[in-house]
Coordinates of C-alpha atoms in Angstrom, one line a residue:
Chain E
X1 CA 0.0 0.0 0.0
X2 CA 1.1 3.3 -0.8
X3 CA 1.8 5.5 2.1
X4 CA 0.9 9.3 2.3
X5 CA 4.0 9.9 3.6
X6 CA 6.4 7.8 1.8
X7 CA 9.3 9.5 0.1
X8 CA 8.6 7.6 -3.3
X9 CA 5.3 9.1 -4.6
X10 CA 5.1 10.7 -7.9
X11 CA 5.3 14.4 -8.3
X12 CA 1.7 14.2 -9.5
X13 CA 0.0 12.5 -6.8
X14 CA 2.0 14.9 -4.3
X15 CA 0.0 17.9 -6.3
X16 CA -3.0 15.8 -6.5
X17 CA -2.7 15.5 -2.0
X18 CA -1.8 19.1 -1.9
X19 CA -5.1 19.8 -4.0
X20 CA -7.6 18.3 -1.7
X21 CA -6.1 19.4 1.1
X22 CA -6.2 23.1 0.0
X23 CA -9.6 22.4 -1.0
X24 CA -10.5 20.9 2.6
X25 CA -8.8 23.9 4.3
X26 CA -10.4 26.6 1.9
X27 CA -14.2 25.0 2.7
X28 CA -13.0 25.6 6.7
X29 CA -12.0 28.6 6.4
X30 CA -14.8 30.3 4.2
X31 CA -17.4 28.2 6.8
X32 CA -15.6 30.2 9.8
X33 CA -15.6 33.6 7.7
X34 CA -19.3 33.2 7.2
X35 CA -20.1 32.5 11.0
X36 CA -17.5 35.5 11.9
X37 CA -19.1 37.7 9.3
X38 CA -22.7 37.1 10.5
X39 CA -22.0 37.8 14.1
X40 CA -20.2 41.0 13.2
X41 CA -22.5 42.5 10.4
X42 CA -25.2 41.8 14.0
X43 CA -23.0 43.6 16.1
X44 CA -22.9 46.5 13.9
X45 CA -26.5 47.2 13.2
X46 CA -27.0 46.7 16.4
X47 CA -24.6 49.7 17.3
X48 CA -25.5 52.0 14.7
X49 CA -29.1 51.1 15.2
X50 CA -30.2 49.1 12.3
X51 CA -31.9 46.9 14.4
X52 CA -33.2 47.0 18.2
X53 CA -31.3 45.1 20.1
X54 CA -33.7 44.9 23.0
X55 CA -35.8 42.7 20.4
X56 CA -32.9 41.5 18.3
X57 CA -30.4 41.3 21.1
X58 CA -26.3 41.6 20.3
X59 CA -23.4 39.7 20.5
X60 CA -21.6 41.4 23.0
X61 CA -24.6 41.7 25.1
X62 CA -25.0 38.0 24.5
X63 CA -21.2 37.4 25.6
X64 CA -22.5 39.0 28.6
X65 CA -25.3 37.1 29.5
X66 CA -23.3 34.4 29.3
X67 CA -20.2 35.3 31.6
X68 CA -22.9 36.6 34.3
X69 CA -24.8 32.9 33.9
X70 CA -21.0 32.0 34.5
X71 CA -20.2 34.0 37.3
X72 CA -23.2 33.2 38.9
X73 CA -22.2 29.5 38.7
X74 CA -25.8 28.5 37.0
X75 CA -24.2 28.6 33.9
X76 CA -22.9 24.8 33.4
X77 CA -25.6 23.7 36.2
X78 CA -28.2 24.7 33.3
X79 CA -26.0 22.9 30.8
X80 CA -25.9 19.8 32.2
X81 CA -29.2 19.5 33.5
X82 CA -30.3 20.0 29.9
X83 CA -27.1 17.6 28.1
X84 CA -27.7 14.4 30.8
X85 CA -31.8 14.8 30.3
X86 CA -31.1 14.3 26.2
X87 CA -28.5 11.9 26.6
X88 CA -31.3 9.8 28.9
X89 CA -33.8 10.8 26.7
X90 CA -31.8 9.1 23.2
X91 CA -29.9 5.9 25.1
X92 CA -32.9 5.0 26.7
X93 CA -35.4 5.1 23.5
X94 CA -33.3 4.2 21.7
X95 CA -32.4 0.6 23.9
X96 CA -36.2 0.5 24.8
X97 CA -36.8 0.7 20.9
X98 CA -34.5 -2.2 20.0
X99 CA -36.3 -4.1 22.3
X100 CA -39.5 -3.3 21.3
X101 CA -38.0 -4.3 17.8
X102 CA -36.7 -7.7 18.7
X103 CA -39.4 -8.7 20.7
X104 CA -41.7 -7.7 17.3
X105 CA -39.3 -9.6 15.0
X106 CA -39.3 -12.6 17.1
X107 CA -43.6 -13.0 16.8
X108 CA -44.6 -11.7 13.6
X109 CA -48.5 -12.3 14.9
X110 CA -47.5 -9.4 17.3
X111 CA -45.8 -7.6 14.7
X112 CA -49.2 -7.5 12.1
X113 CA -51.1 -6.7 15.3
X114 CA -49.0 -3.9 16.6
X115 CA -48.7 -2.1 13.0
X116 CA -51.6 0.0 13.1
X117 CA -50.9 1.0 16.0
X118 CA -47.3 1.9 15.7
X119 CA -48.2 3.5 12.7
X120 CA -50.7 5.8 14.2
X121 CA -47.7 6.5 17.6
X122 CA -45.4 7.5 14.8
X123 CA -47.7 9.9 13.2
X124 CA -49.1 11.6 16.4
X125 CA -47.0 14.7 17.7
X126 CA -45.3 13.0 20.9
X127 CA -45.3 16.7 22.2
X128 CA -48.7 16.5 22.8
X129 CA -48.3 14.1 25.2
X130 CA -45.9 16.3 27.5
X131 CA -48.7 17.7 29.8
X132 CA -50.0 13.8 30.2
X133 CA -46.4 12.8 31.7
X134 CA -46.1 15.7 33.8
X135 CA -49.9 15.1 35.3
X136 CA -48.6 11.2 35.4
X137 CA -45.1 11.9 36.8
X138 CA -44.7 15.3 38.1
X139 CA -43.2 18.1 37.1
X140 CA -39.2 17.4 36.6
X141 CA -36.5 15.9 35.3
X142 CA -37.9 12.7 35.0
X143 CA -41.0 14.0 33.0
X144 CA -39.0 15.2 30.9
X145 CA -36.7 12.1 30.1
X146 CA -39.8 10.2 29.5
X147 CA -41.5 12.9 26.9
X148 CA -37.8 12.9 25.0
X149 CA -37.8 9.0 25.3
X150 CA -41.0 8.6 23.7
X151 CA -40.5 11.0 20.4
X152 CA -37.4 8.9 19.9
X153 CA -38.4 5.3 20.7
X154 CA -41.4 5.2 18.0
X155 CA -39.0 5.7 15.1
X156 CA -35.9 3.3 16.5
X157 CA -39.0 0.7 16.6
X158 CA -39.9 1.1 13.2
X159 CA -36.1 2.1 11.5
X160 CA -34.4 -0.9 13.6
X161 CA -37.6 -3.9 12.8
X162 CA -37.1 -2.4 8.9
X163 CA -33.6 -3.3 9.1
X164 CA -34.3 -6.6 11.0
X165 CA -36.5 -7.6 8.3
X166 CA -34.4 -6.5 5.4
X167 CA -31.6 -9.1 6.6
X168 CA -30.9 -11.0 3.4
X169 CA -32.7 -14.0 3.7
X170 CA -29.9 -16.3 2.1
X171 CA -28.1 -15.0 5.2
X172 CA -30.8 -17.0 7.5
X173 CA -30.8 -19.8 5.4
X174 CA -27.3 -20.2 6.0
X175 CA -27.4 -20.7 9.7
X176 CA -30.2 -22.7 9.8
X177 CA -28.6 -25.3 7.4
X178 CA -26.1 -25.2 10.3
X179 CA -29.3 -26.1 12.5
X180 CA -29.5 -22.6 14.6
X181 CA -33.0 -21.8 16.5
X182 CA -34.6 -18.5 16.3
X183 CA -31.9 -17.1 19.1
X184 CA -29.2 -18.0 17.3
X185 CA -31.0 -16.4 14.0
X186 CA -31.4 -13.4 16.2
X187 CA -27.7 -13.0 17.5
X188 CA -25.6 -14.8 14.8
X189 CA -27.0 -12.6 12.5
X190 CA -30.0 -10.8 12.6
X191 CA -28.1 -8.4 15.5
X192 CA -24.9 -8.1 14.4
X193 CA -25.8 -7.4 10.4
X194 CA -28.5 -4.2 11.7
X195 CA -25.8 -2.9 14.0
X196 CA -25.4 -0.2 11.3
X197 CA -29.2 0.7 11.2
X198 CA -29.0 0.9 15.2
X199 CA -26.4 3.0 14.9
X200 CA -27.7 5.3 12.8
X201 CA -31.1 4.9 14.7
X202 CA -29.9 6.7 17.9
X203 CA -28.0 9.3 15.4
X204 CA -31.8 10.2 14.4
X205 CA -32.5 9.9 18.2
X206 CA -30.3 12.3 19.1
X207 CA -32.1 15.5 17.4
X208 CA -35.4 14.1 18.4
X209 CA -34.3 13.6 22.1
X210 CA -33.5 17.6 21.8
X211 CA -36.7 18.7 21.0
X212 CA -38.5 16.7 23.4
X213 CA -36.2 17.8 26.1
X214 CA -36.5 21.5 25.2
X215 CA -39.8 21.0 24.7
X216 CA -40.4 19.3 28.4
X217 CA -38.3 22.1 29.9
X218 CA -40.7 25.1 28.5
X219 CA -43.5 23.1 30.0
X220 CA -41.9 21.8 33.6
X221 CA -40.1 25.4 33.4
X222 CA -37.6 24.6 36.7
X223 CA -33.9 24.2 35.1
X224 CA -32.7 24.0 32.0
X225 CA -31.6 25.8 28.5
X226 CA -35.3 25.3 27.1
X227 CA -35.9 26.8 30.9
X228 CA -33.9 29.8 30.6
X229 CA -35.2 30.3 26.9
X230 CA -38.8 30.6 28.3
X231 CA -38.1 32.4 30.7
X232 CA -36.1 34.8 29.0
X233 CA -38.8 35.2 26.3
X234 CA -41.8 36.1 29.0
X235 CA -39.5 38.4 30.8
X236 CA -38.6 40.0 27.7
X237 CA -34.8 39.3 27.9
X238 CA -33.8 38.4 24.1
X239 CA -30.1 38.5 25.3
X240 CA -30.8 35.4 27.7
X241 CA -32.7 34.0 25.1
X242 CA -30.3 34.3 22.2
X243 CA -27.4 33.1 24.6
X244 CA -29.2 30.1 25.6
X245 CA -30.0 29.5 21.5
X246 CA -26.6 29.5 21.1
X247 CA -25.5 27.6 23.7
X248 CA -27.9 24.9 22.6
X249 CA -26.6 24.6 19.4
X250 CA -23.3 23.8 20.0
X251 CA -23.8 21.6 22.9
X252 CA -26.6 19.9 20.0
X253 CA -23.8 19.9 17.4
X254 CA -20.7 18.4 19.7
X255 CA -23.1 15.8 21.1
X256 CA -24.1 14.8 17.5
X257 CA -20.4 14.7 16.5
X258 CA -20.1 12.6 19.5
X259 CA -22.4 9.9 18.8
X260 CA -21.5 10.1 15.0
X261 CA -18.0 9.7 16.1
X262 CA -19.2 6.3 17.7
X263 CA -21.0 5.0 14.1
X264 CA -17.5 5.3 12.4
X265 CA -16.2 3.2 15.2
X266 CA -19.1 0.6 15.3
X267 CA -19.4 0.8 11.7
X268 CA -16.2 0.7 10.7
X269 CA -16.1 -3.0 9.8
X270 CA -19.3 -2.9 8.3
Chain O
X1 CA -26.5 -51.1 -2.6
X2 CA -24.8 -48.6 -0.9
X3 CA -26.9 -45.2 -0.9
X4 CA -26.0 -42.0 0.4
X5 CA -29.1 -40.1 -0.4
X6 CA -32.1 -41.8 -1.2
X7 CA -35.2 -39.4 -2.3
X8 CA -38.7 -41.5 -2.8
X9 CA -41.6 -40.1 -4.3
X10 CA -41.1 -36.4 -3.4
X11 CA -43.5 -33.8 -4.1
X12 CA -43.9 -30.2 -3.0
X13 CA -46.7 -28.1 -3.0
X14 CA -46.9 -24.5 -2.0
X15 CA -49.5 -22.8 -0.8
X16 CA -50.6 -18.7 -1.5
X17 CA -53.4 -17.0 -1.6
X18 CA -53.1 -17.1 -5.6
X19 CA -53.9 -20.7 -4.9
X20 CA -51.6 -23.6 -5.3
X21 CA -47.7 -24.3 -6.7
X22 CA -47.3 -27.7 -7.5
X23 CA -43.4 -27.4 -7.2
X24 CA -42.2 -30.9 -7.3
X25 CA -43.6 -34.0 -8.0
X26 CA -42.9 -38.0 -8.0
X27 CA -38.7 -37.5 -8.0
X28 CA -37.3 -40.7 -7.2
X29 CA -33.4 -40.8 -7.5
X30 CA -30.4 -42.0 -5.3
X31 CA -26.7 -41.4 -4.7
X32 CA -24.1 -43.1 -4.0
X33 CA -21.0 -42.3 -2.1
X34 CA -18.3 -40.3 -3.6
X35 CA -20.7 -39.5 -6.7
X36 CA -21.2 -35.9 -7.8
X37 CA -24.7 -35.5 -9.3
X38 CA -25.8 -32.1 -11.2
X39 CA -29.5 -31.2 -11.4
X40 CA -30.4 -28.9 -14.5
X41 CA -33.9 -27.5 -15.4
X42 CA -35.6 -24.2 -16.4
X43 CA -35.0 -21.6 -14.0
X44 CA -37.9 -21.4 -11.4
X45 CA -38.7 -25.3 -11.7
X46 CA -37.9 -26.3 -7.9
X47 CA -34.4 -27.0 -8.4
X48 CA -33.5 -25.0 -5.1
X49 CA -37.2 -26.6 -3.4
X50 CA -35.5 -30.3 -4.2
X51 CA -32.4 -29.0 -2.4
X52 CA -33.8 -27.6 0.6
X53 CA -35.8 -30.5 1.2
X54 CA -32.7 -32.9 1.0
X55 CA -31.3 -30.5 3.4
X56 CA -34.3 -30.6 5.6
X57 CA -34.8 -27.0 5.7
X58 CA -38.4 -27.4 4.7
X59 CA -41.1 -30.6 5.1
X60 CA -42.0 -32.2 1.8
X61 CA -45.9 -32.5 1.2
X62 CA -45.2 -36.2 -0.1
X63 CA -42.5 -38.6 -0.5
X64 CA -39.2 -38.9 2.0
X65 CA -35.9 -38.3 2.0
X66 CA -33.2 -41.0 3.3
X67 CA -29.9 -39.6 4.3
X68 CA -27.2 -42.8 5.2
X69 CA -30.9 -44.6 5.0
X70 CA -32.1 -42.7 7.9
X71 CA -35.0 -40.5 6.9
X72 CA -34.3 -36.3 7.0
X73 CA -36.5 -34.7 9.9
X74 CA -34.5 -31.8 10.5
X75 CA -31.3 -30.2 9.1
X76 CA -28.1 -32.5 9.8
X77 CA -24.5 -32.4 10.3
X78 CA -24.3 -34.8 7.7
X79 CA -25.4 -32.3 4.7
X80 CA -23.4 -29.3 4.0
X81 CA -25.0 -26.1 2.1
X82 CA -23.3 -24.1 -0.1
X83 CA -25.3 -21.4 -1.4
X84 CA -25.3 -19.0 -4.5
X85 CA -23.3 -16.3 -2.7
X86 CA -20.7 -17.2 -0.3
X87 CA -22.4 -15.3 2.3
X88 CA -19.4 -14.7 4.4
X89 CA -20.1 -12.2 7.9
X90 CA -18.5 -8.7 7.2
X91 CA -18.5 -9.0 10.7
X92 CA -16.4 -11.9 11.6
X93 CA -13.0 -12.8 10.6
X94 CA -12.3 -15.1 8.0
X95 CA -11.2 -17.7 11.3
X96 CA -14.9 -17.0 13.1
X97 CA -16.3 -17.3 9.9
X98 CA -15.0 -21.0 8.9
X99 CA -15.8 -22.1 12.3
X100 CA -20.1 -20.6 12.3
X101 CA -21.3 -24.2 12.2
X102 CA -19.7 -25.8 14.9
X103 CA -20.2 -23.0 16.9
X104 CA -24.0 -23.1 16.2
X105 CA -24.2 -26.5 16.5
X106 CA -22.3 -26.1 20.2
X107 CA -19.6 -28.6 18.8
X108 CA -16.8 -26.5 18.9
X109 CA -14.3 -28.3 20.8
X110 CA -10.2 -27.8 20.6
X111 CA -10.3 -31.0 17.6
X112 CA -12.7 -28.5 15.5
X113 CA -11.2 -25.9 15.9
X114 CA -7.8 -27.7 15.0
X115 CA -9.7 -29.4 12.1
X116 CA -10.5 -25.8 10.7
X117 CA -7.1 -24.4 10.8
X118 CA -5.8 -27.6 9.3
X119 CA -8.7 -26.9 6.2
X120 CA -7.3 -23.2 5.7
X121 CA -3.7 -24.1 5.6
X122 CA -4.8 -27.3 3.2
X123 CA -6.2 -24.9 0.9
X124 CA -3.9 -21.4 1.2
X125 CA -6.3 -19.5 3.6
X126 CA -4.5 -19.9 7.1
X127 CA -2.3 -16.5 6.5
X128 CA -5.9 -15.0 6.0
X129 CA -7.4 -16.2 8.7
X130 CA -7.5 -12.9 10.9
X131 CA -8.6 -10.6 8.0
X132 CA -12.3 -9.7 7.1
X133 CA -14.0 -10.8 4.2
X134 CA -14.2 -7.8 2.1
X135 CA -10.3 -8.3 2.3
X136 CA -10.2 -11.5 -0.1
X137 CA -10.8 -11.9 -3.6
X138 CA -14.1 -13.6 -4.8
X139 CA -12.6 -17.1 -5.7
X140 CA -11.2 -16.7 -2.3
X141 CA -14.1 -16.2 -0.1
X142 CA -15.8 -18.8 -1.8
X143 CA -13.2 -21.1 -0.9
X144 CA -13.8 -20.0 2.3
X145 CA -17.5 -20.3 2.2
X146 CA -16.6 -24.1 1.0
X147 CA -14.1 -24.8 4.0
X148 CA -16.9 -23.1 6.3
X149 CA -19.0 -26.3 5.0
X150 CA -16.4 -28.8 5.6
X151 CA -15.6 -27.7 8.9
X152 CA -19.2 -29.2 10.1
X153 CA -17.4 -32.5 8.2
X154 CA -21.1 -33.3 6.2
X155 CA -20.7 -36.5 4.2
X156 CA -22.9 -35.0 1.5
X157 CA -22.7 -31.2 0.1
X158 CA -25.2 -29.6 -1.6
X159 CA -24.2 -26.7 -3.7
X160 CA -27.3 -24.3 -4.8
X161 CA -26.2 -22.6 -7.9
X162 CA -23.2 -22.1 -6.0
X163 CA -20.8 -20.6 -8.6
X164 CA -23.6 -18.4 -10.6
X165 CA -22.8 -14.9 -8.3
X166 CA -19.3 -14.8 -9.5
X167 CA -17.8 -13.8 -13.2
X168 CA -17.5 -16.3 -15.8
X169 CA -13.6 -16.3 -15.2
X170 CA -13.5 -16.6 -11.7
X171 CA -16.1 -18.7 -12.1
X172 CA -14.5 -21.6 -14.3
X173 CA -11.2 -21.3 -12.1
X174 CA -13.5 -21.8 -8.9
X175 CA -15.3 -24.4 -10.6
X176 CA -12.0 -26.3 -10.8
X177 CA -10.8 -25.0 -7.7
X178 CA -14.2 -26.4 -5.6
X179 CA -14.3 -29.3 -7.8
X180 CA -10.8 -30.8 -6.9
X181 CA -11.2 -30.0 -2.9
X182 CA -14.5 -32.0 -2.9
X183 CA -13.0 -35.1 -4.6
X184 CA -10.2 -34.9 -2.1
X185 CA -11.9 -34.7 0.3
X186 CA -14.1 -37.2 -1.3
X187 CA -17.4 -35.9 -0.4
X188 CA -20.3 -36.9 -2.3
X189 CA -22.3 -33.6 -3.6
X190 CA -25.3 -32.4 -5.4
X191 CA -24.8 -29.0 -7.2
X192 CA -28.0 -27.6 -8.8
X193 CA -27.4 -25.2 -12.0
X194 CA -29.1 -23.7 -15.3
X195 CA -25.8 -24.0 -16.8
X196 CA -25.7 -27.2 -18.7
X197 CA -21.9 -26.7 -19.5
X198 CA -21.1 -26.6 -15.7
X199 CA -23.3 -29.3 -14.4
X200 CA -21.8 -32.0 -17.3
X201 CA -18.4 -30.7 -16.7
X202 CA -18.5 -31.5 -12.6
X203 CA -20.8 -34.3 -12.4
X204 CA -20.5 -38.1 -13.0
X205 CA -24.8 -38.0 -13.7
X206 CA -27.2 -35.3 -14.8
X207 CA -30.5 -35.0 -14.0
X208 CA -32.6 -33.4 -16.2
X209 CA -35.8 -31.3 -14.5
X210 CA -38.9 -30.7 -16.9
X211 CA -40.7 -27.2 -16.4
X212 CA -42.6 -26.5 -13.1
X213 CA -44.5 -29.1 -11.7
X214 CA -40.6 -30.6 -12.0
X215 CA -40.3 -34.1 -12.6
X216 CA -37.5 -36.0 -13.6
X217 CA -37.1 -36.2 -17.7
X218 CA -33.5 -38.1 -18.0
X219 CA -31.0 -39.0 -16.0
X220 CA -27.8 -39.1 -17.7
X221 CA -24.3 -41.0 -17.2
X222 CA -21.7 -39.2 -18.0
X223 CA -18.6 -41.0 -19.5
X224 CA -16.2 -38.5 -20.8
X225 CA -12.6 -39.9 -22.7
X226 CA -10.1 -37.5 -21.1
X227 CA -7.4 -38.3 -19.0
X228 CA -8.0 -35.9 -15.8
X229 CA -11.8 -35.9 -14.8
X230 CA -12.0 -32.0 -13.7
X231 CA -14.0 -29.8 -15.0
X232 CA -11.7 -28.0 -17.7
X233 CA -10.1 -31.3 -19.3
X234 CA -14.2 -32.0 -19.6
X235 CA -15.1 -29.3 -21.9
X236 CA -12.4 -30.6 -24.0
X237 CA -13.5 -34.0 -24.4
X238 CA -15.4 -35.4 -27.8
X239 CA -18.7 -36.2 -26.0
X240 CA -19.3 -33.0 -24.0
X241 CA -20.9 -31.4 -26.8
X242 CA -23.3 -34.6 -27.6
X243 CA -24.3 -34.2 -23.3
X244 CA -24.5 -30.9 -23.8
X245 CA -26.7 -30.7 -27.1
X246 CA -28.8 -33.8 -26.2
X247 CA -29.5 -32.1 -22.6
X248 CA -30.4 -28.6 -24.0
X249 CA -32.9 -29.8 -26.7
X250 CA -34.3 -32.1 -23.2
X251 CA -34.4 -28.5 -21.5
X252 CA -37.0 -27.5 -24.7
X253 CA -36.4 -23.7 -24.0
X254 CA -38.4 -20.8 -25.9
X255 CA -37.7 -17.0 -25.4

């Protein structure tokens, strides 16, 4: 194999490296320009008054908000409330999901019978269920787990049994001219060749587990970034809001690197 | 007589809501030990049904199945599979692969597990052993999908179109390559095909299939004058054509 770094590779295929990677670079550095610029051509209307920023809030104001959230030492007690309710909210629905998917694969009476029914779960806005949990549950954390649990766990049921059921057939065959039962099926192959489609089932768990979370935290209101976003909307302080925006997208984005990070390590193989 | 596989009166019928699929009906035939036997018919005729119900994969509506004269329940360690594709696990290594039978069957003791390493170094695949599949070439996974078989040691092998998934050059030097590790390991085997070229080339009798419900139109013997029975030297030989023309005009296809 050729290595990247060997002494012995043509002059061409040396330009040909150099290309992509100037390419690469160039795409990262106009994607950082473009965040820069936005947050600056903000600042300045702002300043000169182009727009309010009582209503449209600033950056430096934001910066603000966030080092008093900081100095007040809420700041990362906010964050984590928020990260650890998600991160319940996905793991959970989506293990509860596979579950629900085995178990389905295993009777495929109880699949026919649950379809309907799934169907109609996976079309029904899970959010309007948040009120029932919190009359069920009580108004916390836990409330909240469970309404970010359920928006996730209908579509792991129905992504992960899809995958089950599209294992190639000749696959099954296979193993059962080697005699195996329907365990064996399950974990000699069934498991190991939808390991992808899980994987890529609690990547699409992860965004849903953020809405349901944000969503549970504007309706519990106690702690939270979806709290502080309410509450900085009915007290009429964009700046919190805006700061708490921002801080949820790039706890969203690193947490969805995260678990992408995990597919190309699961995957890998695959 | 001496009779490996034994298949009496077999019919298959399937049922749909479109109503019945007469599959296979009234195939009597036998097989000795050490005899390679091809099965050729149209394509959807019940080649693959006959197969699986040899293999005991699936319950005949008529007829039995004798395996070493006992008759076939159940799938056995006795009958190896091979199918189209070799089917390997991207998951497992070429090693875990070899050894899925045993290991489903709950026989994997230190002798298997010895006998497997023995079958890859036999036939060139021990230095592979710890690499994935989707690191060998296609005439080599298939030779691993064959040792995979042989590790379970069946007496009989069934091969389902086994060589039809792979290009016509890798194809005739697996055809060889297959061909020459069966007969030293002296397995008998049944290899279902369309082709009529491959399944006179590999097989001391051809059975000839008639369209769907499949019956049995001709069995025939196959004596070919070359020196080295494999499967190249027996495209060259005199007769081959007369098998092969006699068998396609037996086949009566129209487009």
């Amino acid at each position: 194999m050729s290595n990247k770094n060997s002494p012995n590779i043509s002059p061409q295929h040396a330009e040909y490296l150099r290309k992509v990677k100037r390419r690469k670079r160039t795409i990262l550095v106009t994607q950082i320009t473009l965040l820069a610029l936005f947050f600056a051509l903000w600042e300045i209307a702002a300043r000169i008054g182009v727009v309010d920023p009582f209503i449209s809030s600033q950056p430096s104001r934001i910066i603000d908000t966030i080092s008093n959230l900081y100095s007040d030492g809420n700041l990362f007690n906010h964050i984590a409330i928020t990260c650890v309710e998600t991160i319940l909210g996905f793991v959970l629905g989506t293990l509860i999901g596979i579950l629900v998917a085995i178990i389905l694969w295993c009777s495929e009476f109880l699949e026919k019978v649950m379809e309907p029914y799934l169907v109609v779960l996976n079309s029904l806005p899970k959010i309007a269920l948040g009120p029932i949990f919190i009359v069920w549950i009580g108004a916390g954390s836990l409330a909240i787990v469970v309404i970010a649990m359920t928006i996730s766990v209908v579509v792991t049921i129905l992504e992960v049994l899809n995958g089950f059921l599209g294992v190639d057939n000749d696959k099954i065959k296979l193993v059962k001219t080697f005699g195996a039962n329907r365990i064996q099926i399950l974990t000699k192959v069934v498991l190991p060749a939808s390991l992808p489609i899980m994987v890529n089932a609690l990547k699409v768990s992860v965004g849903l587990s953020w809405v349901g979370v944000v969503v549970g935290e504007f309706l519990v209101s106690k702690a939270g970034l979806g709290y502080l976003i309410v509450y900085g909307g009915q007290v009429f302080q964009l700046d919190l809001v805006m700061a708490s925006v921002i801080i949820l997208s790039v706890a969203a984005f690193l947490m969805y690197k995260m678990v992408a990070l995990i597919e190309k390590l699961v995957v890998k193989r695959n | 007589m001496n009779y490996v596989v034994e298949v009496c009166n077999l019919g298959m019928k399937y049922h749909s809501l479109n109503g019945e699929i007469d599959a296979l009906k009234n195939i009597n035939f036998s097989v000795s030990e050490g005899e390679f036997i091809s099965i050729v018919g149209p394509s959807g005729c019940g080649k693959s049904t006959l197969l699986s119900l040899i293999a005991g994969l699936i319950v005949p509506t008529s007829g039995e199945v004798f395996v070493e004269g006992k008759p076939v329940t159940e799938t056995s360690e006795k009958v190896g599979y091979m199918l189209q594709k070799d089917h390997l696990f991207e998951w497992r290594t070429i090693y875990q692969n070899v050894i899925l039978g045993p290991e489903i069957r709950r026989t994997l003791t230190a002798d298997t597990k010895e006998y497997a390493l023995k079958l890859l170094d036999t036939y060139g695949l021990l230095e592979f052993k710890d690499k994935y599949p989707s690191q060998l070439s296609g005439g080599m996974r298939q030779r691993a999908a064959l040792i995979r078989t042989l590790v379970a040691r069946p007496e009989i092998l069934l091969l389902d179109e086994a060589f039809s998934a792979l290009d016509y050059q890798t194809r005739l030097a697996v055809t060889e390559d297959i061909y020459s590790i069966i007969k030293k390991e002296n397995k008998t085997a049944i290899l279902v095909t369309h082709d009529i070229s491959e399944g006179i080339s590999m097989a001391d009798r051809v059975i000839v299939l008639t369209k769907r419900p499949a019956t049995i139109k001709k069995i025939h013997e196959i004596s070919l004058s070359c020196e080295k029975r494999t499967p190249m030297c027996s495209r060259e030989a005199a007769e081959f054509r007369e098998y092969f023309n006699k068998i396609w005009k037996e086949l009566d296809v129209y487009v």
